[in-house]
PDB file of C-alpha atoms and ligand atoms in Angstrom:
ATOM      1  CA  UNK A1385      64.371 -73.473 -50.731  1.00  0.00           C
ATOM      2  CA  UNK A1386      62.364 -70.393 -49.443  1.00  0.00           C
ATOM      3  CA  UNK A1387      58.437 -70.920 -48.459  1.00  0.00           C
ATOM      4  CA  UNK A1388      56.401 -67.827 -49.510  1.00  0.00           C
ATOM      5  CA  UNK A1389      52.494 -67.867 -47.695  1.00  0.00           C
ATOM      6  CA  UNK A1390      50.676 -65.299 -49.230  1.00  0.00           C
ATOM      7  CA  UNK A1391      47.983 -63.798 -46.574  1.00  0.00           C
ATOM      8  CA  UNK A1392      45.069 -63.923 -48.275  1.00  0.00           C
ATOM      9  CA  UNK A1393      42.205 -63.476 -45.444  1.00  0.00           C
ATOM     10  CA  UNK A1394      40.461 -60.297 -45.121  1.00  0.00           C
ATOM     11  CA  UNK A1395      42.097 -59.922 -41.439  1.00  0.00           C
ATOM     12  CA  UNK A1396      44.780 -61.140 -39.744  1.00  0.00           C
ATOM     13  CA  UNK A1397      43.136 -63.360 -37.052  1.00  0.00           C
ATOM     14  CA  UNK A1398      44.619 -64.807 -34.302  1.00  0.00           C
ATOM     15  CA  UNK A1399      44.092 -68.331 -36.013  1.00  0.00           C
ATOM     16  CA  UNK A1400      46.291 -66.845 -38.870  1.00  0.00           C
ATOM     17  CA  UNK A1401      49.048 -65.643 -36.539  1.00  0.00           C
ATOM     18  CA  UNK A1402      49.128 -69.298 -34.736  1.00  0.00           C
ATOM     19  CA  UNK A1403      48.969 -70.949 -37.889  1.00  0.00           C
ATOM     20  CA  UNK A1404      52.140 -68.582 -39.389  1.00  0.00           C
ATOM     21  CA  UNK A1405      54.052 -68.985 -36.209  1.00  0.00           C
ATOM     22  CA  UNK A1406      53.531 -72.901 -36.610  1.00  0.00           C
ATOM     23  CA  UNK A1407      54.796 -72.561 -40.203  1.00  0.00           C
ATOM     24  CA  UNK A1408      57.970 -70.578 -38.828  1.00  0.00           C
ATOM     25  CA  UNK A1409      58.788 -73.460 -36.455  1.00  0.00           C
ATOM     26  CA  UNK A1410      58.478 -75.880 -39.618  1.00  0.00           C
ATOM     27  CA  UNK A1411      60.601 -74.356 -42.029  1.00  0.00           C
ATOM     28  CA  UNK A1412      62.825 -72.198 -39.941  1.00  0.00           C
ATOM     29  CA  UNK A1413      62.199 -68.278 -39.784  1.00  0.00           C
ATOM     30  CA  UNK A1414      65.343 -67.600 -41.962  1.00  0.00           C
ATOM     31  CA  UNK A1415      63.129 -69.786 -44.906  1.00  0.00           C
ATOM     32  CA  UNK A1416      59.726 -68.165 -44.530  1.00  0.00           C
ATOM     33  CA  UNK A1417      58.555 -64.871 -46.362  1.00  0.00           C
ATOM     34  CA  UNK A1418      54.706 -64.109 -45.403  1.00  0.00           C
ATOM     35  CA  UNK A1419      53.438 -61.269 -47.941  1.00  0.00           C
ATOM     36  CA  UNK A1420      50.177 -59.403 -48.533  1.00  0.00           C
ATOM     37  CA  UNK A1421      50.508 -58.051 -44.648  1.00  0.00           C
ATOM     38  CA  UNK A1422      48.695 -54.965 -43.817  1.00  0.00           C
ATOM     39  CA  UNK A1423      51.325 -52.353 -42.656  1.00  0.00           C
ATOM     40  CA  UNK A1424      49.312 -51.974 -39.143  1.00  0.00           C
ATOM     41  CA  UNK A1425      50.025 -55.846 -38.674  1.00  0.00           C
ATOM     42  CA  UNK A1426      53.348 -56.236 -39.506  1.00  0.00           C
ATOM     43  CA  UNK A1427      54.600 -56.169 -35.854  1.00  0.00           C
ATOM     44  CA  UNK A1428      52.271 -58.880 -35.042  1.00  0.00           C
ATOM     45  CA  UNK A1429      54.422 -61.218 -37.081  1.00  0.00           C
ATOM     46  CA  UNK A1430      57.895 -60.238 -35.753  1.00  0.00           C
ATOM     47  CA  UNK A1431      60.282 -62.882 -35.702  1.00  0.00           C
ATOM     48  CA  UNK A1432      58.601 -65.184 -37.900  1.00  0.00           C
ATOM     49  CA  UNK A1433      60.139 -64.731 -40.956  1.00  0.00           C
ATOM     50  CA  UNK A1434      60.549 -61.880 -43.363  1.00  0.00           C
ATOM     51  CA  UNK A1435      57.441 -60.011 -43.498  1.00  0.00           C
ATOM     52  CA  UNK A1436      56.287 -58.078 -46.451  1.00  0.00           C
ATOM     53  CA  UNK A1437      52.845 -55.612 -47.291  1.00  0.00           C
ATOM     54  CA  UNK A1438      53.652 -56.530 -50.983  1.00  0.00           C
ATOM     55  CA  UNK A1439      51.502 -59.245 -52.546  1.00  0.00           C
ATOM     56  CA  UNK A1440      53.649 -62.138 -53.885  1.00  0.00           C
ATOM     57  CA  UNK A1441      51.958 -61.670 -57.364  1.00  0.00           C
ATOM     58  CA  UNK A1442      53.981 -58.170 -57.201  1.00  0.00           C
ATOM     59  CA  UNK A1443      57.488 -59.604 -56.772  1.00  0.00           C
ATOM     60  CA  UNK A1444      59.680 -60.789 -59.083  1.00  0.00           C
ATOM     61  CA  UNK A1445      60.874 -64.222 -58.152  1.00  0.00           C
ATOM     62  CA  UNK A1446      63.346 -66.844 -59.519  1.00  0.00           C
ATOM     63  CA  UNK A1447      61.848 -70.347 -59.874  1.00  0.00           C
ATOM     64  CA  UNK A1448      58.672 -70.643 -58.071  1.00  0.00           C
ATOM     65  CA  UNK A1449      56.023 -73.271 -57.612  1.00  0.00           C
ATOM     66  CA  UNK A1450      52.105 -72.535 -56.102  1.00  0.00           C
ATOM     67  CA  UNK A1451      51.092 -75.176 -54.181  1.00  0.00           C
ATOM     68  CA  UNK A1452      47.326 -75.583 -55.216  1.00  0.00           C
ATOM     69  CA  UNK A1453      45.034 -79.138 -54.569  1.00  0.00           C
ATOM     70  CA  UNK A1454      43.694 -78.165 -57.952  1.00  0.00           C
ATOM     71  CA  UNK A1455      46.983 -78.244 -59.888  1.00  0.00           C
ATOM     72  CA  UNK A1456      47.432 -81.147 -62.474  1.00  0.00           C
ATOM     73  CA  UNK A1457      50.483 -82.553 -61.337  1.00  0.00           C
ATOM     74  CA  UNK A1458      51.799 -83.663 -57.681  1.00  0.00           C
ATOM     75  CA  UNK A1459      54.697 -81.967 -56.532  1.00  0.00           C
ATOM     76  CA  UNK A1460      58.117 -84.039 -56.505  1.00  0.00           C
ATOM     77  CA  UNK A1461      61.345 -83.280 -55.451  1.00  0.00           C
ATOM     78  CA  UNK A1462      62.152 -80.818 -57.957  1.00  0.00           C
ATOM     79  CA  UNK A1463      64.321 -77.894 -57.966  1.00  0.00           C
ATOM     80  CA  UNK A1464      62.277 -74.773 -57.139  1.00  0.00           C
ATOM     81  CA  UNK A1465      63.649 -71.879 -55.364  1.00  0.00           C
ATOM     82  CA  UNK A1466      60.108 -70.739 -53.935  1.00  0.00           C
ATOM     83  CA  UNK A1467      57.434 -72.814 -52.703  1.00  0.00           C
ATOM     84  CA  UNK A1468      54.247 -70.531 -52.620  1.00  0.00           C
ATOM     85  CA  UNK A1469      50.721 -71.202 -50.279  1.00  0.00           C
ATOM     86  CA  UNK A1470      47.702 -69.436 -49.497  1.00  0.00           C
ATOM     87  CA  UNK A1471      47.620 -68.174 -46.271  1.00  0.00           C
ATOM     88  CA  UNK A1472      43.892 -69.428 -46.099  1.00  0.00           C
ATOM     89  CA  UNK A1473      41.720 -70.542 -43.225  1.00  0.00           C
ATOM     90  CA  UNK A1474      39.955 -74.000 -44.561  1.00  0.00           C
ATOM     91  CA  UNK A1475      36.355 -73.491 -45.819  1.00  0.00           C
ATOM     92  CA  UNK A1476      34.446 -76.441 -46.380  1.00  0.00           C
ATOM     93  CA  UNK A1477      33.493 -76.730 -49.199  1.00  0.00           C
ATOM     94  CA  UNK A1478      36.759 -75.496 -50.563  1.00  0.00           C
ATOM     95  CA  UNK A1479      36.469 -71.837 -52.231  1.00  0.00           C
ATOM     96  CA  UNK A1480      39.485 -72.270 -54.628  1.00  0.00           C
ATOM     97  CA  UNK A1481      41.142 -69.173 -53.343  1.00  0.00           C
ATOM     98  CA  UNK A1482      44.318 -70.303 -54.157  1.00  0.00           C
ATOM     99  CA  UNK A1483      43.599 -69.812 -58.028  1.00  0.00           C
ATOM    100  CA  UNK A1484      43.858 -66.162 -57.263  1.00  0.00           C
ATOM    101  CA  UNK A1485      47.524 -66.428 -56.824  1.00  0.00           C
ATOM    102  CA  UNK A1486      48.642 -65.296 -59.844  1.00  0.00           C
ATOM    103  CA  UNK A1487      52.593 -65.405 -60.050  1.00  0.00           C
ATOM    104  CA  UNK A1488      54.072 -64.769 -63.510  1.00  0.00           C
ATOM    105  CA  UNK A1489      55.945 -67.867 -64.708  1.00  0.00           C
ATOM    106  CA  UNK A1490      55.127 -70.008 -61.729  1.00  0.00           C
ATOM    107  CA  UNK A1491      54.288 -73.641 -62.047  1.00  0.00           C
ATOM    108  CA  UNK A1492      51.535 -75.521 -59.973  1.00  0.00           C
ATOM    109  CA  UNK A1493      51.502 -78.612 -57.727  1.00  0.00           C
ATOM    110  CA  UNK A1494      49.398 -80.251 -55.931  1.00  0.00           C
ATOM    111  CA  UNK A1495      49.750 -82.631 -52.623  1.00  0.00           C
ATOM    112  CA  UNK A1496      46.900 -84.968 -53.625  1.00  0.00           C
ATOM    113  CA  UNK A1497      43.391 -83.284 -54.169  1.00  0.00           C
ATOM    114  CA  UNK A1498      42.316 -83.250 -50.407  1.00  0.00           C
ATOM    115  CA  UNK A1499      42.722 -79.621 -48.890  1.00  0.00           C
ATOM    116  CA  UNK A1500      45.176 -79.492 -45.965  1.00  0.00           C
ATOM    117  CA  UNK A1501      45.469 -76.695 -43.394  1.00  0.00           C
ATOM    118  CA  UNK A1502      48.359 -74.051 -44.659  1.00  0.00           C
ATOM    119  CA  UNK A1503      50.863 -75.064 -41.955  1.00  0.00           C
ATOM    120  CA  UNK A1504      50.219 -78.959 -42.991  1.00  0.00           C
ATOM    121  CA  UNK A1505      50.380 -78.308 -46.521  1.00  0.00           C
ATOM    122  CA  UNK A1506      53.947 -76.658 -45.635  1.00  0.00           C
ATOM    123  CA  UNK A1507      54.972 -79.621 -43.595  1.00  0.00           C
ATOM    124  CA  UNK A1508      54.026 -82.045 -46.330  1.00  0.00           C
ATOM    125  CA  UNK A1509      55.510 -80.328 -49.291  1.00  0.00           C
ATOM    126  CA  UNK A1510      58.739 -79.735 -47.318  1.00  0.00           C
ATOM    127  CA  UNK A1511      58.809 -83.580 -46.265  1.00  0.00           C
ATOM    128  CA  UNK A1512      58.604 -83.975 -50.338  1.00  0.00           C
ATOM    129  CA  UNK A1513      61.355 -81.574 -50.797  1.00  0.00           C
ATOM    130  CA  UNK A1514      63.349 -83.478 -48.791  1.00  0.00           C
ATOM    131  CA  UNK A1515      63.105 -86.416 -50.505  1.00  0.00           C
ATOM    132  CA  UNK A1516      59.716 -88.294 -49.194  1.00  0.00           C
ATOM    133  CA  UNK A1517      57.146 -89.445 -51.284  1.00  0.00           C
ATOM    134  CA  UNK A1518      53.386 -88.358 -50.554  1.00  0.00           C
ATOM    135  CA  UNK A1519      52.695 -92.379 -50.586  1.00  0.00           C
ATOM    136  CA  UNK A1520      55.059 -92.691 -47.427  1.00  0.00           C
ATOM    137  CA  UNK A1521      53.371 -90.281 -45.500  1.00  0.00           C
ATOM    138  CA  UNK A1522      50.070 -91.145 -43.192  1.00  0.00           C
ATOM    139  CA  UNK A1523      46.834 -88.831 -43.416  1.00  0.00           C
ATOM    140  CA  UNK A1524      43.874 -88.580 -41.544  1.00  0.00           C
ATOM    141  CA  UNK A1525      40.915 -86.597 -43.080  1.00  0.00           C
ATOM    142  CA  UNK A1526      38.832 -85.125 -40.559  1.00  0.00           C
ATOM    143  CA  UNK A1527      39.491 -84.520 -36.891  1.00  0.00           C
ATOM    144  CA  UNK A1528      37.686 -83.630 -33.783  1.00  0.00           C
ATOM    145  CA  UNK A1529      39.102 -81.381 -30.936  1.00  0.00           C
ATOM    146  CA  UNK A1530      37.751 -81.829 -27.318  1.00  0.00           C
ATOM    147  CA  UNK A1531      37.457 -78.347 -25.908  1.00  0.00           C
ATOM    148  CA  UNK A1532      35.918 -78.218 -22.796  1.00  0.00           C
ATOM    149  CA  UNK A1533      32.478 -79.122 -21.167  1.00  0.00           C
ATOM    150  CA  UNK A1534      32.140 -82.165 -23.686  1.00  0.00           C
ATOM    151  CA  UNK A1535      32.247 -79.837 -26.651  1.00  0.00           C
ATOM    152  CA  UNK A1536      34.261 -80.399 -29.675  1.00  0.00           C
ATOM    153  CA  UNK A1537      35.082 -78.509 -32.836  1.00  0.00           C
ATOM    154  CA  UNK A1538      35.070 -80.496 -36.135  1.00  0.00           C
ATOM    155  CA  UNK A1539      37.821 -80.090 -38.704  1.00  0.00           C
ATOM    156  CA  UNK A1540      36.677 -81.738 -41.844  1.00  0.00           C
ATOM    157  CA  UNK A1541      40.322 -80.990 -43.265  1.00  0.00           C
ATOM    158  CA  UNK A1542      43.355 -83.583 -44.206  1.00  0.00           C
ATOM    159  CA  UNK A1543      45.969 -83.542 -41.859  1.00  0.00           C
ATOM    160  CA  UNK A1544      49.389 -85.404 -41.577  1.00  0.00           C
ATOM    161  CA  UNK A1545      50.132 -87.776 -38.733  1.00  0.00           C
ATOM    162  CA  UNK A1546      53.233 -87.228 -37.194  1.00  0.00           C
ATOM    163  CA  UNK A1547      54.640 -89.656 -34.242  1.00  0.00           C
ATOM    164  CA  UNK A1548      50.776 -91.210 -34.323  1.00  0.00           C
ATOM    165  CA  UNK A1549      48.975 -88.022 -33.941  1.00  0.00           C
ATOM    166  CA  UNK A1550      47.968 -85.314 -36.535  1.00  0.00           C
ATOM    167  CA  UNK A1551      49.808 -82.139 -36.730  1.00  0.00           C
ATOM    168  CA  UNK A1552      48.007 -79.551 -35.116  1.00  0.00           C
ATOM    169  CA  UNK A1553      49.610 -77.040 -32.816  1.00  0.00           C
ATOM    170  CA  UNK A1554      49.314 -77.173 -29.158  1.00  0.00           C
ATOM    171  CA  UNK A1555      48.445 -73.389 -29.336  1.00  0.00           C
ATOM    172  CA  UNK A1556      45.760 -73.905 -31.944  1.00  0.00           C
ATOM    173  CA  UNK A1557      43.946 -76.464 -29.432  1.00  0.00           C
ATOM    174  CA  UNK A1558      44.710 -73.694 -26.470  1.00  0.00           C
ATOM    175  CA  UNK A1559      42.911 -70.997 -28.601  1.00  0.00           C
ATOM    176  CA  UNK A1560      40.245 -73.081 -29.396  1.00  0.00           C
ATOM    177  CA  UNK A1561      39.560 -74.256 -26.129  1.00  0.00           C
ATOM    178  CA  UNK A1562      39.661 -70.360 -24.791  1.00  0.00           C
ATOM    179  CA  UNK A1563      37.356 -68.985 -27.723  1.00  0.00           C
ATOM    180  CA  UNK A1564      34.204 -69.934 -29.805  1.00  0.00           C
ATOM    181  CA  UNK A1565      35.027 -68.257 -32.865  1.00  0.00           C
ATOM    182  CA  UNK A1566      38.262 -67.310 -34.983  1.00  0.00           C
TER     183      UNK A1566
HETATM  184  C1  LIG B2019      43.136 -74.417 -46.435  1.00  0.00           C
HETATM  185  S1  LIG B2019      44.296 -74.506 -48.030  1.00  0.00           S
HETATM  186  C2  LIG B2019      43.186 -73.366 -48.714  1.00  0.00           C
HETATM  187  C3  LIG B2019      42.500 -74.060 -49.936  1.00  0.00           C
HETATM  188  C4  LIG B2019      41.243 -73.220 -49.887  1.00  0.00           C
HETATM  189  N1  LIG B2019      39.769 -73.569 -49.373  1.00  0.00           N
HETATM  190  C5  LIG B2019      41.009 -72.350 -51.615  1.00  0.00           C
HETATM  191  O1  LIG B2019      40.232 -71.617 -51.236  1.00  0.00           O
HETATM  192  O2  LIG B2019      41.904 -72.506 -52.499  1.00  0.00           O
HETATM  193  C6  LIG B2019      45.512 -73.342 -47.705  1.00  0.00           C
HETATM  194  C7  LIG B2019      46.787 -73.511 -48.672  1.00  0.00           C
HETATM  195  O3  LIG B2019      47.239 -74.761 -48.374  1.00  0.00           O
HETATM  196  C8  LIG B2019      47.688 -75.170 -49.559  1.00  0.00           C
HETATM  197  N2  LIG B2019      47.381 -76.501 -49.942  1.00  0.00           N
HETATM  198  C9  LIG B2019      46.040 -77.163 -48.934  1.00  0.00           C
HETATM  199  N3  LIG B2019      46.187 -78.333 -49.432  1.00  0.00           N
HETATM  200  C10 LIG B2019      46.568 -78.625 -50.585  1.00  0.00           C
HETATM  201  C11 LIG B2019      46.868 -79.601 -51.748  1.00  0.00           C
HETATM  202  N4  LIG B2019      46.112 -80.812 -51.710  1.00  0.00           N
HETATM  203  N5  LIG B2019      47.655 -79.421 -52.737  1.00  0.00           N
HETATM  204  C12 LIG B2019      48.373 -78.342 -52.680  1.00  0.00           C
HETATM  205  N6  LIG B2019      48.353 -77.310 -52.025  1.00  0.00           N
HETATM  206  C13 LIG B2019      47.440 -77.542 -50.789  1.00  0.00           C
HETATM  207  C14 LIG B2019      47.414 -74.098 -50.766  1.00  0.00           C
HETATM  208  O4  LIG B2019      48.506 -73.194 -51.021  1.00  0.00           O
HETATM  209  C15 LIG B2019      46.367 -73.279 -49.850  1.00  0.00           C
HETATM  210  O5  LIG B2019      46.549 -72.298 -50.703  1.00  0.00           O
END
């Protein structure tokens, strides 16, 4: 199983790089393909997986499934060769940019109707492909990350709970603490 992330933000923000690094740790660099990366940014993703400047929409792939909260069917332990995700930072309310993923002959599946950050969507999809049921997993629908000086940032998205804690990379927390923007 290969996991494809189609980068869909106008720039490769630091937040995106941190998220793609986390995804590479979750699925392993040999199983990750990141597409639609501007030539000038390819080097910033070195070592995370196969990095392509082409959009996934231009690739001819085998049996592929687009993960989309608006799909009619839920993902189950199916026999796909590729799972495709939008490399999109969460927006609230969701802008439905995932619908722009337009791969010929691909199926679409959801992980429930709530919006996960891409790294969490990848983690949950991998658990399901590895045999778990969505109902076996625990979720939290809104998290607050404490920054410095009593400030905090609200992330109104769905997170999977792993070992009692929402799945957020340490690097993202450090990034949010040192900056007040993306
Ligand atoms: C932060 S979400 C983007 C949602 C978004 N606001 C949009 O415009 O479509 C990033 C990616 O994670 C995956 N994803 C997030 N939540 C999902 C869900 N409930 N079911 C299936 N895929 C999901 C999708 O591939 C999506 O493109």
